Structures are given as structure tokens and as C-alpha cells.
Amino acid sequence: MAEKRDYYEVLGVEKNADDATIKKAYRNLAKKYHPDMNPGDAEAEKKFKEASEAYAVLSDSEKRQKYNQFGHAAFDGGAGGGYGGYDFTGTDFSDIFGDIFGDIFGGGRSTRGRSNGPMKGNNVRTSVKMTFEEAVFGCNKEVELNVKDSCPACKGSGAKPGTGTETCRKCGGKGQVVFPQQSFFGVVHNVQTCPDCGGSGKVIKEKCLDCRGTGYISIKKKFSVEFPAGVDNGQCKRMPGLGEPGKNGGPKGDVLVEAVVARHPIFQRQDMDIFSTVPMSFAVACLGGEIVIDTVDGPVLYEVKPGTGTDTRVRLRGKGVPSLRDAKTRGDHYVTLVVQIPNRVSHEAKELLKQFDAITGDSLNAATKFREEHGAGADTDPKKSKRKKFF
């Protein structure tokens, strides 16, 4: 049999580590190598048992003192079926091991159980549609919700009028029940909220006929929700106290209303900035001049400089989306200018374009001049020219 590793080395702690450090180190290792988290992994099971043996010794002050003095030899005569022959009898794993099983099986972390005190109710989510402009400048929207209100018949108690509650027989009024959990070291007792009374310790003798013992009824209500300027798609407005009823006298949850912003045919948004594309004529691009640009504030005039090329981006300061923190602070509007080419050109316009081209470089006759300069040696086959171009 291979020589045992040092217990401090197994847990990864120093020899002068305090009890809390040792407990924390073991808990992390036990969760990592627990067989239920590593089914069929023999190596993980071995490490789990090894860490458990180390913890059983180092968590006990008397055993730890013997180990520090004599090492593994202090327990060579131990009987039992523990890892490497170590006897786990008398070792208390209930506190830490209950935490581990609670994490693995979802029964809550502590063996002391979950609190049966007042608990806030769950939140409810809904959504409302709005236009791009409404999101930019803020708006009021009306939403209709099915909310749970206190039952008028039993006044929220859930009990039939004239009756009351009695102590829960399952938990004896404690609000918690203890159940056994089999482990490698025997039976560990875990604690959960009582399923019969929900942690209150009381059960209703006779349920209210109107609410069937729940203490509330579902009704439709309309609410006005104010969204601030600058709200973005997917952001929520919180409405406190309109959600699910709380437990054991706890407050109601909240309603979260999500903004669903419609797409705009022209504008696109990124955080506080707006982007759009605006066409400009060939004449304006060459000669310069004013163009009309649509913004969320309405149309504005912009002076284009002569010789402005396509895909030029201009910035309209303060024409973007307001900040949620300060509506006076706004982003910018970025506009991409694109030269617009007409699909159809009149005969008169064609003649004028030819004259313009002749003055500005005569690009329309560039191919003819090339042939004249190179004579018969010039490649005039269009198909061959294309092949040369690509290959």
C-alpha cells in the first residue's frame, strides 16, 4: 500500500491553520470530489475519502495533537472501514457535511434550516411596446396586469371567516422538518422548510371559499408607467409592491415592465448616439451646398463642403439620445453622406455631363486615346481584357 500523504498537505493548509481554515479547506475539497458530483470516478472518490479522513483528525483537537506528535502512527491500530483503515466513529460531520449535502441536493446550505421569517414575494415581469421617438424622449404607457390582491372575505388570512389556524402537526409549529440523508459516514440530518405550513408553523383549519386558502384573489388592474427619456430596448421600469404576495407576512414583490422599442426606418441607436445615412446629389458633392437632414428633433440644414466624397461622416452635436441620469445631457447624431447617382438621365443632362467630363479630365474618352497611342499592338478584345484583369 502506498504511503499516506500528510493530512495538512491533503487539505492544503499550514500546520498552524485554525479550525475555520481547516473546515473551509475540507468543505471545498468535499464538494469538488463528492461521488454524487463525480459519478463513476474512482479517483475522485478516493480523494474525497482521503480529505474526509484528514478533516476527521485535524478538526478534533485531541486527535490533532496526537497526529502532530506521532504522525500516522498514532492511529495505526484504529479499526473500522474508513479510508486506509481509519475509524470515523465519533467524528461529527453533521455541521459541515449538512452544508455540503444542502448545496448538492438543493436543500439549503445550513443544517439549521431556512428561516421561516417574513419573505418578500416574487417579482412579476411584463413588457410594453413603444416607438423609437418615445424611447428617446420618454413616455407614459398604460399596462394591464393580473395582480394578486388581499382576499376581502378572509382579509388575507386564507381561513374561512369565523375560523382560524392551528399548529402544524408535521413540524410541531417550528416551520421546519428534519430528514435523514445517507452519506459515507452514516446518516446526516438535514433541515428543510415544512411543506405543509410553508414555514409559518400554522395551518388553516378551514380554507376560505373565495380564495381557496391562498389569502389573495387575482384581479385585473390598469397602471400608468412613466418611462424616462433615454430608455433603451430591454430596460425595465420597476413598480414596487405590485408583484406576488410575500410569505409569512413578508412584503409583496415588484413588477418589472420591460421596454420593447420598435425599429426606426432611418435611425439606428448605439447607447446615447444615433446613426443615419443621408443621400446628396452629385452636384452638391462637387460644388457644396445645403442639404436637409432628418433628426429626432426634426429636419435641420447642413452645409456640405465642395468636393465632399461619398461615405463622409458628419457629426451633429447634441442631437442624440438623452442620458438616463441627466435628460439635459445628450449624445450625438452621426450622419454618413452618400453621393446619389440618378437611375435615368435626360438627353440634355447627358450632353452637359459630357461637357463637364471633357473639362475635368475627359475620362469618357480615356480608352479611345489608349488605343490610338498603342496602335495595332493594343489588346482590344473585351473578353481577353477581362481575363487579364482577373488573372
XYZ file of C-alpha atoms in Angstrom:
391
model
C 0.000 0.000 0.000
C 1.298 3.433 -0.887
C 2.470 5.670 1.946
C -0.186 8.046 3.243
C 0.072 11.724 2.426
C 0.418 14.251 5.201
C -3.023 15.392 6.401
C -2.095 19.081 6.176
C -0.886 18.525 2.628
C -4.128 16.742 1.734
C -6.226 19.719 2.850
C -3.739 22.246 1.522
C -3.342 24.149 4.817
C -0.443 25.131 7.038
C 0.288 23.228 10.280
C -0.698 26.271 12.315
C -4.047 26.678 10.497
C -7.022 27.427 12.729
C -10.251 25.405 12.839
C -12.112 27.721 10.468
C -9.388 27.416 7.817
C -9.345 23.624 8.106
C -13.133 23.457 7.859
C -13.215 25.704 4.807
C -10.488 23.726 3.050
C -12.271 20.420 3.654
C -15.627 21.777 2.564
C -14.175 22.913 -0.787
C -12.495 19.552 -1.382
C -15.564 17.565 -0.337
C -17.779 19.488 -2.756
C -15.231 19.063 -5.545
C -14.684 15.320 -5.153
C -18.037 14.161 -3.786
C -19.111 10.938 -5.594
C -22.514 12.386 -6.420
C -20.760 15.164 -8.323
C -18.357 12.696 -9.989
C -20.372 9.523 -10.680
C -18.221 6.562 -11.613
C -14.943 8.397 -10.938
C -12.922 6.144 -8.645
C -10.067 8.663 -8.340
C -12.468 11.397 -7.168
C -13.979 9.029 -4.598
C -10.509 8.184 -3.316
C -9.612 11.872 -2.913
C -12.946 12.523 -1.198
C -12.301 9.810 1.404
C -8.703 10.958 1.832
C -9.817 14.550 2.531
C -12.519 13.314 4.914
C -10.008 11.289 6.932
C -7.689 14.302 7.162
C -10.526 16.513 8.330
C -11.730 13.953 10.877
C -8.315 14.066 12.534
C -7.406 17.747 12.222
C -10.844 19.037 13.270
C -10.534 17.196 16.603
C -8.100 18.957 18.948
C -7.124 15.777 20.797
C -6.575 13.742 17.627
C -4.736 16.624 16.001
C -2.357 16.837 18.964
C -1.604 13.106 18.699
C -1.087 13.401 14.928
C 1.287 16.341 15.333
C 3.316 14.273 17.817
C 3.277 10.784 16.278
C 2.020 11.261 12.717
C 0.006 8.449 11.113
C 1.416 6.002 13.637
C -0.944 7.477 16.226
C -3.856 5.708 14.507
C -2.289 2.532 13.176
C -4.387 0.410 15.486
C -7.706 2.024 14.529
C -10.487 -0.292 13.488
C -13.351 0.334 11.134
C -13.959 0.786 7.451
C -12.659 4.293 6.946
C -10.178 5.295 4.293
C -6.926 3.414 4.833
C -8.346 1.662 7.898
C -9.093 4.840 9.871
C -12.087 4.652 12.215
C -14.523 7.568 11.750
C -16.598 6.604 14.792
C -17.219 9.600 17.000
C -16.371 12.166 14.339
C -19.060 14.840 13.994
C -19.669 15.703 10.338
C -23.206 16.993 10.871
C -22.472 20.699 10.611
C -20.155 20.859 7.616
C -21.493 17.775 5.854
C -25.043 19.051 6.129
C -23.876 22.187 4.309
C -22.333 20.097 1.552
C -25.398 17.922 1.035
C -27.581 21.011 1.074
C -25.576 22.511 -1.793
C -25.568 19.289 -3.803
C -29.196 18.325 -3.355
C -30.695 21.819 -3.234
C -31.931 21.549 0.324
C -30.393 24.791 1.543
C -26.866 25.338 2.828
C -27.291 25.140 6.551
C -28.331 22.184 8.684
C -30.058 24.734 10.875
C -32.623 25.103 8.119
C -34.032 28.018 6.231
C -35.562 30.915 8.042
C -39.309 30.794 8.485
C -39.484 34.555 8.945
C -41.166 37.041 6.573
C -40.087 36.665 2.945
C -40.651 39.101 0.082
C -42.835 37.852 -2.761
C -41.579 37.062 -6.245
C -41.275 39.746 -8.909
C -43.531 39.744 -11.966
C -42.295 40.714 -15.441
C -44.280 42.188 -18.301
C -43.470 44.299 -21.370
C -44.833 47.246 -23.318
C -44.133 48.417 -26.873
C -43.036 51.948 -27.768
C -41.727 53.843 -30.775
C -38.128 54.921 -31.284
C -39.043 58.548 -30.560
C -40.964 57.619 -27.389
C -37.887 55.860 -26.071
C -35.693 58.867 -26.862
C -37.894 61.495 -25.227
C -39.702 59.404 -22.609
C -43.363 58.458 -22.455
C -46.234 57.248 -20.310
C -47.623 53.818 -21.124
C -50.671 52.082 -19.772
C -50.298 48.418 -18.851
C -52.929 45.949 -17.709
C -51.818 43.363 -15.182
C -53.304 40.420 -13.344
C -52.317 41.287 -9.783
C -52.919 39.340 -6.590
C -54.771 41.387 -4.027
C -55.733 40.557 -0.458
C -58.929 38.496 -0.281
C -61.724 40.733 1.082
C -63.574 37.767 2.577
C -60.790 36.453 4.823
C -58.701 39.662 4.843
C -55.689 37.776 3.605
C -55.622 35.069 6.281
C -56.735 32.280 3.931
C -59.043 30.928 6.627
C -62.802 30.691 6.304
C -64.467 33.591 8.171
C -65.153 32.554 11.745
C -62.332 30.017 11.795
C -58.632 30.307 12.471
C -55.371 28.412 12.311
C -53.808 25.622 14.323
C -50.289 24.420 14.978
C -48.853 22.396 12.107
C -48.725 18.734 13.100
C -45.929 17.859 10.681
C -43.369 20.278 12.117
C -44.917 20.928 15.526
C -45.079 24.658 14.835
C -41.354 25.001 14.154
C -41.799 25.636 10.424
C -39.015 23.177 9.650
C -38.713 19.436 9.259
C -35.638 17.239 9.680
C -34.943 14.469 7.185
C -32.100 11.928 7.143
C -29.539 11.826 4.331
C -27.313 8.781 3.897
C -23.615 9.605 3.494
C -20.290 7.794 3.522
C -20.086 8.438 7.239
C -23.555 7.355 8.225
C -26.797 9.314 8.407
C -26.651 13.109 8.226
C -29.738 15.052 9.316
C -30.708 17.960 7.117
C -33.396 20.566 7.636
C -35.955 21.914 5.186
C -38.935 24.244 5.283
C -42.054 22.353 6.263
C -44.040 21.519 3.100
C -47.405 21.574 4.929
C -47.267 25.023 6.529
C -44.678 26.656 4.245
C -42.519 27.608 7.218
C -45.185 29.510 9.160
C -45.759 26.766 11.734
C -49.527 27.209 11.338
C -52.091 25.519 9.111
C -55.612 26.616 8.253
C -58.473 24.626 9.756
C -60.978 25.510 7.046
C -59.949 27.270 3.829
C -61.678 30.425 2.632
C -64.059 29.564 -0.194
C -63.321 32.761 -2.126
C -59.511 32.433 -2.259
C -59.235 28.681 -1.550
C -56.930 29.301 1.342
C -54.342 31.363 -0.505
C -55.296 34.649 1.146
C -55.472 36.558 -2.121
C -57.500 36.833 -5.288
C -56.371 37.667 -8.836
C -57.810 40.815 -10.396
C -57.066 42.912 -13.477
C -55.789 46.415 -12.945
C -54.516 49.152 -15.233
C -51.439 51.144 -14.333
C -49.726 54.157 -15.870
C -45.990 53.553 -16.233
C -43.674 56.518 -16.798
C -40.553 55.728 -18.806
C -37.761 58.318 -18.606
C -36.139 59.925 -21.646
C -33.326 57.754 -22.992
C -34.749 54.355 -22.050
C -33.328 51.631 -24.281
C -34.736 48.402 -25.627
C -34.807 45.704 -22.943
C -34.538 48.057 -19.969
C -37.142 47.748 -17.219
C -39.179 50.132 -15.133
C -39.717 48.862 -11.584
C -43.132 49.188 -9.934
C -42.654 48.355 -6.239
C -45.228 46.348 -4.309
C -47.296 45.074 -7.242
C -45.769 41.593 -7.549
C -46.533 38.279 -5.891
C -47.652 38.296 -2.238
C -44.966 37.691 0.367
C -44.737 34.713 2.694
C -45.208 34.706 6.443
C -46.231 38.344 6.443
C -43.472 39.494 4.085
C -43.962 42.373 1.610
C -45.136 41.938 -1.960
C -42.652 41.639 -4.790
C -42.308 44.169 -7.606
C -43.498 44.395 -11.201
C -40.791 44.908 -13.831
C -42.088 46.461 -17.057
C -39.695 45.910 -19.967
C -39.434 48.471 -22.780
C -39.738 46.931 -26.247
C -38.565 49.643 -28.660
C -39.639 49.390 -32.309
C -37.084 49.715 -35.113
C -36.885 53.034 -36.933
C -36.780 53.142 -40.761
C -33.977 55.756 -40.755
C -32.273 55.916 -37.372
C -30.153 53.391 -35.547
C -29.102 53.723 -31.933
C -25.972 52.795 -30.027
C -26.046 53.831 -26.383
C -26.631 57.607 -26.465
C -25.676 58.133 -30.130
C -27.869 57.965 -33.221
C -26.695 56.968 -36.717
C -28.273 57.508 -40.122
C -27.388 57.700 -43.839
C -28.347 60.719 -45.963
C -28.061 60.948 -49.777
C -26.622 64.015 -51.521
C -26.597 64.822 -55.210
C -23.505 64.746 -57.387
C -23.785 68.500 -57.849
C -23.841 69.158 -54.074
C -20.900 66.811 -53.566
C -18.870 68.707 -56.187
C -19.994 72.267 -55.610
C -21.092 72.161 -51.980
C -24.364 73.460 -50.641
C -27.051 72.930 -48.033
C -28.873 69.627 -47.565
C -31.754 68.624 -45.300
C -31.008 66.036 -42.592
C -33.771 64.361 -40.561
C -33.129 64.119 -36.813
C -35.256 63.088 -33.838
C -35.738 66.821 -33.202
C -36.972 67.396 -36.762
C -35.269 68.380 -40.055
C -32.105 70.526 -39.901
C -29.997 72.197 -42.605
C -26.365 71.208 -43.040
C -23.744 72.929 -45.203
C -21.797 70.414 -47.318
C -18.300 71.470 -48.299
C -17.286 71.405 -52.005
C -15.605 68.151 -53.021
C -17.200 66.044 -50.293
C -16.853 62.364 -51.186
C -19.283 59.540 -50.570
C -19.236 57.844 -47.132
C -18.155 61.081 -45.455
C -19.365 61.106 -41.852
C -20.524 64.295 -40.162
C -21.394 64.863 -36.508
C -24.426 66.718 -35.224
C -23.624 67.502 -31.607
C -26.370 67.145 -29.027
C -28.849 65.564 -31.445
C -28.611 62.095 -29.924
C -30.366 60.337 -27.032
C -30.701 61.961 -23.600
C -28.851 60.437 -20.659
C -30.976 58.492 -18.175
C -29.186 60.262 -15.346
C -29.499 63.769 -16.785
C -32.001 64.477 -19.562
C -30.139 67.704 -20.413
C -27.083 65.699 -21.443
C -27.489 64.174 -24.887
C -25.429 62.068 -27.246
C -24.635 62.977 -30.858
C -26.112 62.144 -34.252
C -23.637 60.747 -36.786
C -24.635 61.080 -40.443
C -22.998 59.224 -43.331
C -23.259 61.198 -46.608
C -23.635 59.093 -49.747
C -23.457 60.515 -53.303
C -26.688 59.633 -55.080
C -26.428 58.530 -58.722
C -29.619 59.088 -60.776
C -31.086 55.993 -62.457
C -32.258 57.914 -65.513
C -30.558 60.884 -67.165
C -32.184 63.069 -69.838
C -30.500 63.737 -73.187
C -29.780 67.296 -72.195
C -28.231 66.209 -68.908
C -26.060 63.646 -70.722
C -24.691 66.308 -73.049
C -23.904 68.558 -70.112
C -22.155 65.686 -68.311
C -20.045 65.013 -71.402
C -19.032 68.647 -71.494
C -18.238 68.548 -67.780
C -16.161 65.389 -68.235
C -14.241 66.877 -71.163
C -13.272 69.838 -68.996
C -12.376 67.820 -65.888
C -10.202 65.098 -67.468
C -12.088 63.588 -70.410
C -12.425 60.205 -68.685
C -15.116 59.101 -71.172
C -12.521 59.038 -73.981
C -9.648 57.509 -71.987
C -9.998 54.078 -73.647
C -10.081 55.581 -77.174
C -6.904 57.527 -76.504
C -5.219 54.376 -75.195
C -5.932 52.502 -78.445
C -4.702 55.408 -80.555
C -1.454 55.586 -78.606
C -0.724 51.842 -78.696
C -1.935 51.212 -82.221
C -2.406 47.651 -83.535
C -0.489 46.165 -80.572
C -3.240 47.140 -78.155
C -5.471 44.348 -76.859
C -8.954 45.364 -77.966
C -10.715 42.078 -77.173
C -13.030 42.860 -74.195
C -13.189 39.201 -73.130
C -9.427 38.891 -73.214
C -9.090 42.137 -71.296
C -11.348 40.777 -68.588
C -9.245 37.646 -68.330
C -6.136 39.767 -67.962
C -7.856 41.868 -65.326
C -8.774 38.943 -63.114
C -5.878 36.605 -63.827
